[in-house]
mmCIF file of C-alpha atoms in Angstrom:
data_model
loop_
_atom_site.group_PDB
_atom_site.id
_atom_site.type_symbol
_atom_site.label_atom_id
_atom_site.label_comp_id
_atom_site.label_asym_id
_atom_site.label_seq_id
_atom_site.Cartn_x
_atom_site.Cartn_y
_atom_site.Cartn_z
ATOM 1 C CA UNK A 1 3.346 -8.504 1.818
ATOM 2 C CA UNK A 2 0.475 -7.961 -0.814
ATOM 3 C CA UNK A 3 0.510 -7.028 -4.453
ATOM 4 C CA UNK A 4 -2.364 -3.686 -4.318
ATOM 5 C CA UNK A 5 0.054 -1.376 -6.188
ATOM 6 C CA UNK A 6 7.112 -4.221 -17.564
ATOM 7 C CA UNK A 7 7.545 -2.900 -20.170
ATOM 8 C CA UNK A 8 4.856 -1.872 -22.280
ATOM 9 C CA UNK A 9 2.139 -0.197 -20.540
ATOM 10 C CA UNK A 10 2.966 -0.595 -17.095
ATOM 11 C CA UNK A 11 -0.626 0.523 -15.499
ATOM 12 C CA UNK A 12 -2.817 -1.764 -17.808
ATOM 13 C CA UNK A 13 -0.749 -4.550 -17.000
ATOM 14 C CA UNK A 14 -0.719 -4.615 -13.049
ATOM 15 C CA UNK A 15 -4.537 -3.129 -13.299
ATOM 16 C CA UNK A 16 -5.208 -6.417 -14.884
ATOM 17 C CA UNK A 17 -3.399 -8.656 -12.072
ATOM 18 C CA UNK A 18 -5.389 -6.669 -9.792
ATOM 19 C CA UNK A 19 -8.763 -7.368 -11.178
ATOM 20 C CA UNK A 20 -8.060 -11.102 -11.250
ATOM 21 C CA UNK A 21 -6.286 -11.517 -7.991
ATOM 22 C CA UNK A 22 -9.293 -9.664 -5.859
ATOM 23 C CA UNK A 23 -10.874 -13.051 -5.393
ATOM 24 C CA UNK A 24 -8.572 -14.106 -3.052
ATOM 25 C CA UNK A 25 -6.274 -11.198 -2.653
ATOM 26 C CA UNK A 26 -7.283 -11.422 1.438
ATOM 27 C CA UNK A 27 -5.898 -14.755 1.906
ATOM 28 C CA UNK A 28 -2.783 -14.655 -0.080
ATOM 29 C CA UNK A 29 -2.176 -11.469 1.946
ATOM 30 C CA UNK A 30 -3.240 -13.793 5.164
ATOM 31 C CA UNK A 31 -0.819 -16.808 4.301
ATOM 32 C CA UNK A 32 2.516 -14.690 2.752
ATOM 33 C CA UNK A 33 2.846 -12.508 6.078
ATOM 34 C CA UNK A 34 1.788 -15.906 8.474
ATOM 35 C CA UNK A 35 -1.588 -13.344 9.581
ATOM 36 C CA UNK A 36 0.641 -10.205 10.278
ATOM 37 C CA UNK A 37 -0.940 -8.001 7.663
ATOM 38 C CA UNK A 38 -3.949 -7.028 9.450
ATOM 39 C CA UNK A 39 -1.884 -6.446 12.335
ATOM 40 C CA UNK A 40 0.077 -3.980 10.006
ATOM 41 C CA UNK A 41 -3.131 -2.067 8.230
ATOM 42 C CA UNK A 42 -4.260 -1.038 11.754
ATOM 43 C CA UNK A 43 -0.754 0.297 12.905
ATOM 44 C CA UNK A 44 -1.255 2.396 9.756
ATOM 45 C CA UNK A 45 -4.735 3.899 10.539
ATOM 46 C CA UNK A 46 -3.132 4.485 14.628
ATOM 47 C CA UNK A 47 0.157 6.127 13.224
ATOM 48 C CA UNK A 48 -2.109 8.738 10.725
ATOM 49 C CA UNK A 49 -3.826 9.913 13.480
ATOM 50 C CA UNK A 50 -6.348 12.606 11.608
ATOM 51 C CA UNK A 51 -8.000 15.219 13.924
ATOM 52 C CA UNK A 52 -11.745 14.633 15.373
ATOM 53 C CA UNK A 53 -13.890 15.233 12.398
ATOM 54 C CA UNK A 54 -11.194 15.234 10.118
ATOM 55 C CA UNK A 55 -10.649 13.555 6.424
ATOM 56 C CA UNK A 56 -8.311 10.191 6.207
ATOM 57 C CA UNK A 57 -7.208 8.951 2.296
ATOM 58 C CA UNK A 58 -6.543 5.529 2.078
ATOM 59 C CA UNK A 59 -4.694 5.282 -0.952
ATOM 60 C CA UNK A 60 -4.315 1.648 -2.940
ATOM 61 C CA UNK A 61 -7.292 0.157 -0.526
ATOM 62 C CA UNK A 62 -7.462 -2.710 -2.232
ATOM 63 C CA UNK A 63 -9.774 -4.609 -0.663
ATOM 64 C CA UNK A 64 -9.899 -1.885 2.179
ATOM 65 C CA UNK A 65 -8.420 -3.539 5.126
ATOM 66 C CA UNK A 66 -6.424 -0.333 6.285
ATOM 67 C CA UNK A 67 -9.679 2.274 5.463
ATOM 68 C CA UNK A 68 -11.894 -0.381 7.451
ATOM 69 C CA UNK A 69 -9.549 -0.339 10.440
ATOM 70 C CA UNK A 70 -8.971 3.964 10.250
ATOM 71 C CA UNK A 71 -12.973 3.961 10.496
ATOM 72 C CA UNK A 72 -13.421 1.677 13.550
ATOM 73 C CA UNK A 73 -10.637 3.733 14.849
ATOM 74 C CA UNK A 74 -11.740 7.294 14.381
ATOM 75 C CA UNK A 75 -15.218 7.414 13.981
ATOM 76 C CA UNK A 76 -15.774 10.577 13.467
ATOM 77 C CA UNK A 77 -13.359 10.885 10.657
ATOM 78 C CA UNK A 78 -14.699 10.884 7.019
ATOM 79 C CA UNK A 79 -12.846 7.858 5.169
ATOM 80 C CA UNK A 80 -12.270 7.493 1.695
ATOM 81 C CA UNK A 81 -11.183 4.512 0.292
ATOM 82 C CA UNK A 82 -9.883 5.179 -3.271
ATOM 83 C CA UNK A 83 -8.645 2.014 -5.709
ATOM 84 C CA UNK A 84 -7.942 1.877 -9.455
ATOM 85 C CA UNK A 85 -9.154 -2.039 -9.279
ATOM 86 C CA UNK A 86 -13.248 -1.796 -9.539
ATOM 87 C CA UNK A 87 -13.183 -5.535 -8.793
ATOM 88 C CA UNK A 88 -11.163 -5.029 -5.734
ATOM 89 C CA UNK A 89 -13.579 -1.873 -4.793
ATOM 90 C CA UNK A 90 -16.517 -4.133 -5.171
ATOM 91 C CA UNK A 91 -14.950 -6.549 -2.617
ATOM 92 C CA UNK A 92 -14.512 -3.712 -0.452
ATOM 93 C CA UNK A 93 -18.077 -2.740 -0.417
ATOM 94 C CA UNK A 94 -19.474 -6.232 0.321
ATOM 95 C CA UNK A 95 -17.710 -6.172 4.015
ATOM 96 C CA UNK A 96 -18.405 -5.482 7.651
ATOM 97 C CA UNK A 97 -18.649 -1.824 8.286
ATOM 98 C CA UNK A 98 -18.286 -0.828 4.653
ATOM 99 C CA UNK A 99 -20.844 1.684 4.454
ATOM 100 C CA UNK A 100 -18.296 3.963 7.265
ATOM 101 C CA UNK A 101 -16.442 4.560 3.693
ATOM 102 C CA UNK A 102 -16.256 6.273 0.952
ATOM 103 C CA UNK A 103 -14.765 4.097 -2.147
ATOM 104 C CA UNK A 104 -13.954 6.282 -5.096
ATOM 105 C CA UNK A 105 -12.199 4.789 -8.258
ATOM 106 C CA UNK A 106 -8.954 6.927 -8.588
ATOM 107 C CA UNK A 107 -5.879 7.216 -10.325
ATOM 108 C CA UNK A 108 -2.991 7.519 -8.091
ATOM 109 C CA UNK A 109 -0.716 9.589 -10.485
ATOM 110 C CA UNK A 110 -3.919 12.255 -11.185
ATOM 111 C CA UNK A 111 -5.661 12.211 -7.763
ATOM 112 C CA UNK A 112 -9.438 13.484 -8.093
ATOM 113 C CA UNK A 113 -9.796 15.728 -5.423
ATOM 114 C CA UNK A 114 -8.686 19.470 -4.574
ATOM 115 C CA UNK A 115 -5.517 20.383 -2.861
ATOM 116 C CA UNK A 116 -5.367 20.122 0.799
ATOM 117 C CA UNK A 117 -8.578 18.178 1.117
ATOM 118 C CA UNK A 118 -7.097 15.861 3.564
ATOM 119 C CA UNK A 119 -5.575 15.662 7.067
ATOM 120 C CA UNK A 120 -4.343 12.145 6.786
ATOM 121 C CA UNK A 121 -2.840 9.649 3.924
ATOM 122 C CA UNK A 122 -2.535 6.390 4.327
ATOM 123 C CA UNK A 123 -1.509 3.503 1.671
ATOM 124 C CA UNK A 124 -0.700 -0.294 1.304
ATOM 125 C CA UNK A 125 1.240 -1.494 -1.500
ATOM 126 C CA UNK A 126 1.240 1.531 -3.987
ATOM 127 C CA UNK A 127 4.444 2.533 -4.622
ATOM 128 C CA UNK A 128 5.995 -0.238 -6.486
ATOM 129 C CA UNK A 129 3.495 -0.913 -8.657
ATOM 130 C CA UNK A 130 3.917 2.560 -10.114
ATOM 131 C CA UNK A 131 5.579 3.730 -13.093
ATOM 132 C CA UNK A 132 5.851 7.199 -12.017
ATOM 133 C CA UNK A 133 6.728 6.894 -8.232
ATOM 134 C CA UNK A 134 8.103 11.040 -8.046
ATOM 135 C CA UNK A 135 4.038 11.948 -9.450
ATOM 136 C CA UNK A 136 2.376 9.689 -7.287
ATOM 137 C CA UNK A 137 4.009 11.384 -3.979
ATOM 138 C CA UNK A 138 3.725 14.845 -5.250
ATOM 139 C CA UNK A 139 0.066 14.444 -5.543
ATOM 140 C CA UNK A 140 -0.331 13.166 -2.102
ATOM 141 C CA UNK A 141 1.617 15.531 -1.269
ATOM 142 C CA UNK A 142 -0.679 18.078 -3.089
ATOM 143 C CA UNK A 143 -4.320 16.885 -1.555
ATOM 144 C CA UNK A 144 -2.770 15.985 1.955
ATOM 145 C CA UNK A 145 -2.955 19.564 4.379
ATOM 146 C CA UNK A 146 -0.167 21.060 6.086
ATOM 147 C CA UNK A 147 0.957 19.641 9.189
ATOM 148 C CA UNK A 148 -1.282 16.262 8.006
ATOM 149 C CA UNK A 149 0.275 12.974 8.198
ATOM 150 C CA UNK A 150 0.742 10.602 5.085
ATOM 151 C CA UNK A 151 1.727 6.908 6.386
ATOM 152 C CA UNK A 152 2.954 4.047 3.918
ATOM 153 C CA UNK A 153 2.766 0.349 4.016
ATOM 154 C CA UNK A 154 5.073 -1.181 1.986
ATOM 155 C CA UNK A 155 7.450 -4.462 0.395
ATOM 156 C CA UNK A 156 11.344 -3.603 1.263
ATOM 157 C CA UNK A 157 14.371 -5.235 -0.803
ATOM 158 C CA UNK A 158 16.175 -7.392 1.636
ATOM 159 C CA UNK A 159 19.400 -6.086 2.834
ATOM 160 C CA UNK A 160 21.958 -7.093 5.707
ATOM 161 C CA UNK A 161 23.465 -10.318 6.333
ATOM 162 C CA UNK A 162 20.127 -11.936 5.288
ATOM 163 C CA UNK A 163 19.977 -10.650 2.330
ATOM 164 C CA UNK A 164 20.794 -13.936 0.405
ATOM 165 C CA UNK A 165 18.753 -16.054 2.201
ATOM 166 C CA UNK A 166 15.542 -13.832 2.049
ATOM 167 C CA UNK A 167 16.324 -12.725 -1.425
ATOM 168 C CA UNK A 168 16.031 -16.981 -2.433
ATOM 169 C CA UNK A 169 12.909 -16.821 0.010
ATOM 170 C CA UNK A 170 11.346 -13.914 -2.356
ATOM 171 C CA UNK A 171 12.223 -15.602 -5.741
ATOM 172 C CA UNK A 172 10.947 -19.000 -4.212
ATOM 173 C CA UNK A 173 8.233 -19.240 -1.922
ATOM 174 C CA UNK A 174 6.082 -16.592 -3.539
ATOM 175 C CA UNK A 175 5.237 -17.667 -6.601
ATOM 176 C CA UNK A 176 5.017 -21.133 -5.177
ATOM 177 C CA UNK A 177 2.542 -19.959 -2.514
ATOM 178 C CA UNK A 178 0.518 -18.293 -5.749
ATOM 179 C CA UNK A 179 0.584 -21.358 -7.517
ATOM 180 C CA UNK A 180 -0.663 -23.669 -4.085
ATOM 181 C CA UNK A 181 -2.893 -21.111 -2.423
ATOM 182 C CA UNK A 182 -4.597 -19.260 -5.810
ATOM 183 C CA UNK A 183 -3.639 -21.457 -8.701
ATOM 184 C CA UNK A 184 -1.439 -18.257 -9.655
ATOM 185 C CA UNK A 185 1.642 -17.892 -9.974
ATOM 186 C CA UNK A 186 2.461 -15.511 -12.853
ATOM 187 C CA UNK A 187 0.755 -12.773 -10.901
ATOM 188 C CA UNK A 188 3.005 -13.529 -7.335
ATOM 189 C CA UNK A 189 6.040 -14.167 -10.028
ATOM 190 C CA UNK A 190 5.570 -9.946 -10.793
ATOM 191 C CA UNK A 191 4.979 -9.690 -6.446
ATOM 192 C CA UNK A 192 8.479 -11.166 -6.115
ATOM 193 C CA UNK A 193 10.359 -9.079 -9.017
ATOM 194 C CA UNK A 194 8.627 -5.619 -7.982
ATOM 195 C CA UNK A 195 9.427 -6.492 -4.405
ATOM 196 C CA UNK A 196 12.879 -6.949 -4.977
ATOM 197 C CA UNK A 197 13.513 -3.700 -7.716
ATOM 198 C CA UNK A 198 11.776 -1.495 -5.281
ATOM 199 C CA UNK A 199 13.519 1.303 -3.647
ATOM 200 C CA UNK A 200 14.838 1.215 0.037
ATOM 201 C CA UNK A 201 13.513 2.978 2.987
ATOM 202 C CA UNK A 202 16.120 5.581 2.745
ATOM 203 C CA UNK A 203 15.432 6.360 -0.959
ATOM 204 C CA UNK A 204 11.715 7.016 -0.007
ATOM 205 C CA UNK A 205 12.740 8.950 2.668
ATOM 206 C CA UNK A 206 14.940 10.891 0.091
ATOM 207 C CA UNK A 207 12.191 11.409 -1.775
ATOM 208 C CA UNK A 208 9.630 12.464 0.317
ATOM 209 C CA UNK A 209 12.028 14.841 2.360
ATOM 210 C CA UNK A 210 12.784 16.961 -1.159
ATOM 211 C CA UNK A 211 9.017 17.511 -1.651
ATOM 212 C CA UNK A 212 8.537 19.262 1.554
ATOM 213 C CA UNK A 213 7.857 16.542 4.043
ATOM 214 C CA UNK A 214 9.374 16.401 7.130
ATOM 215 C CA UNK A 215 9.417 14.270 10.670
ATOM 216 C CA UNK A 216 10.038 10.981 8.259
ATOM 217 C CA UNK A 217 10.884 7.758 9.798
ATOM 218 C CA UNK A 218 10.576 4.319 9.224
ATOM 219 C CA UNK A 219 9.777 0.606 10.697
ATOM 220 C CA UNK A 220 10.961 -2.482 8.956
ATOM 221 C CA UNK A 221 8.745 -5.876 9.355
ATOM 222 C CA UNK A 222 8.989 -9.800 8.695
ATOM 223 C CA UNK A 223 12.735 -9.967 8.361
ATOM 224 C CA UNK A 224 13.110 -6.706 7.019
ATOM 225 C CA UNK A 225 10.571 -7.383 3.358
ATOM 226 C CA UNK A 226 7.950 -5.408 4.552
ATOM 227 C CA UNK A 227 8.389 -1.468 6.035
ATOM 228 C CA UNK A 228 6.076 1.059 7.889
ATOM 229 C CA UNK A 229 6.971 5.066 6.508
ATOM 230 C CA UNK A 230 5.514 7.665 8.142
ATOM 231 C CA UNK A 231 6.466 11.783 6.971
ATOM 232 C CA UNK A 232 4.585 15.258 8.091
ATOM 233 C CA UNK A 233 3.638 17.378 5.499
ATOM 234 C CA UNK A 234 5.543 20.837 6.412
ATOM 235 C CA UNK A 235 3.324 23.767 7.554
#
């Protein structure tokens, strides 16, 4: 579970948790999912799946851990790694294997690149840090290419029987983890609210099914907090 994508102005405020979290974004990432999250990025990059030679978006790379592991994977795929967080782009660009990507600064709700540039999407940690969740999936759906693949990693609202007892785990061992592990906790205090106001699986699904994708399903993770989507765009 990571933070990588209020009232007021939404986008200024979690672009500035962004920029001073990048420092040890990684770990935090490392110690919240007990080392699953790697694990997760590259069952991303193997579920897009891009064609030989083709063009993989990672979307919200943070500090690139899912764009790093589509470019061992494919490597003959052209990878851009776009991020609205310079700070976290810079971190990006300082590890192993970096220069296999292509880091762009980019706005996730005005995308700078032509429709159906891609053949694969893939993104960590975007969608609830959005104000605008219906623009930032039409304009994935807009550069991704028909029949391409856009695949989403993502927090998920407890539900079930558990729900309670994850739902204290959320609002309690988060921001206590910021606070021990980063000296932080107002920034993993907004992780644990957005976490639990996102939307559920099914709503995404919802979503992305009325703008034209199609083949959607799902894969919940770590008791059900964290959830792989994957959807076709339709031909």
């Amino acid at each position: 579970m990571t933070i990588d994508r209020m009232p007021r102005d939404k986008g200024s405020e979690v672009h500035g948790i962004f920029q001073k979290i990048a420092g040890y974004y990684d770990r935090m990432n490392w110690v919240m999912t007990l080392g699953r999250h790697e694990k997760w990025c590259r069952e991303v990059a193997a579920r897009v799946a891009p064609p030989a030679g083709g063009q993989l978006l990672d979307l919200a790379t943070g500090t690139g851990v899912i764009a790093l592991a589509a470019a061992r994977r494919y490597p003959t795929a052209t990878v851009t790694g776009a991020d609205f967080s310079e700070e976290m782009l810079r971190r990006a660009r300082t590890k192993p294997g970096a220069n296999r990507v292509r880091w762009q600064h980019a706005d996730a709700t005005d995308l700078p690149f032509e429709d159906e540039s891609f053949d694969g999407i893939t993104e960590g940690y975007l969608l609830r840090n959005v104000s605008d969740l219906d623009t930032v999936l039409r304009e994935q759906h807009r550069v991704l290419k028909p029949g391409g693949r856009m695949v989403i990693l993502e927090t998920c609202p407890p539900s079930g029987i558990t729900k309670p007892v994850m739902n204290w785990g959320v609002r309690t061992v988060v921001p206590l983890l910021g606070q021990m592990v980063a000296r932080d906790r107002s920034s993993y205090s907004y992780l644990e609210s957005s976490t639990l106001a996102f939307e559920s699986p099914q709503q995404i699904a919802r979503m992305l099914k009325e703008l034209g994708f199609k083949d959607i399903g799902w894969r919940k993770k770590f008791f059900g907090t964290n959830v792989i989507l994957w959807a076709t765009k339709s031909r």
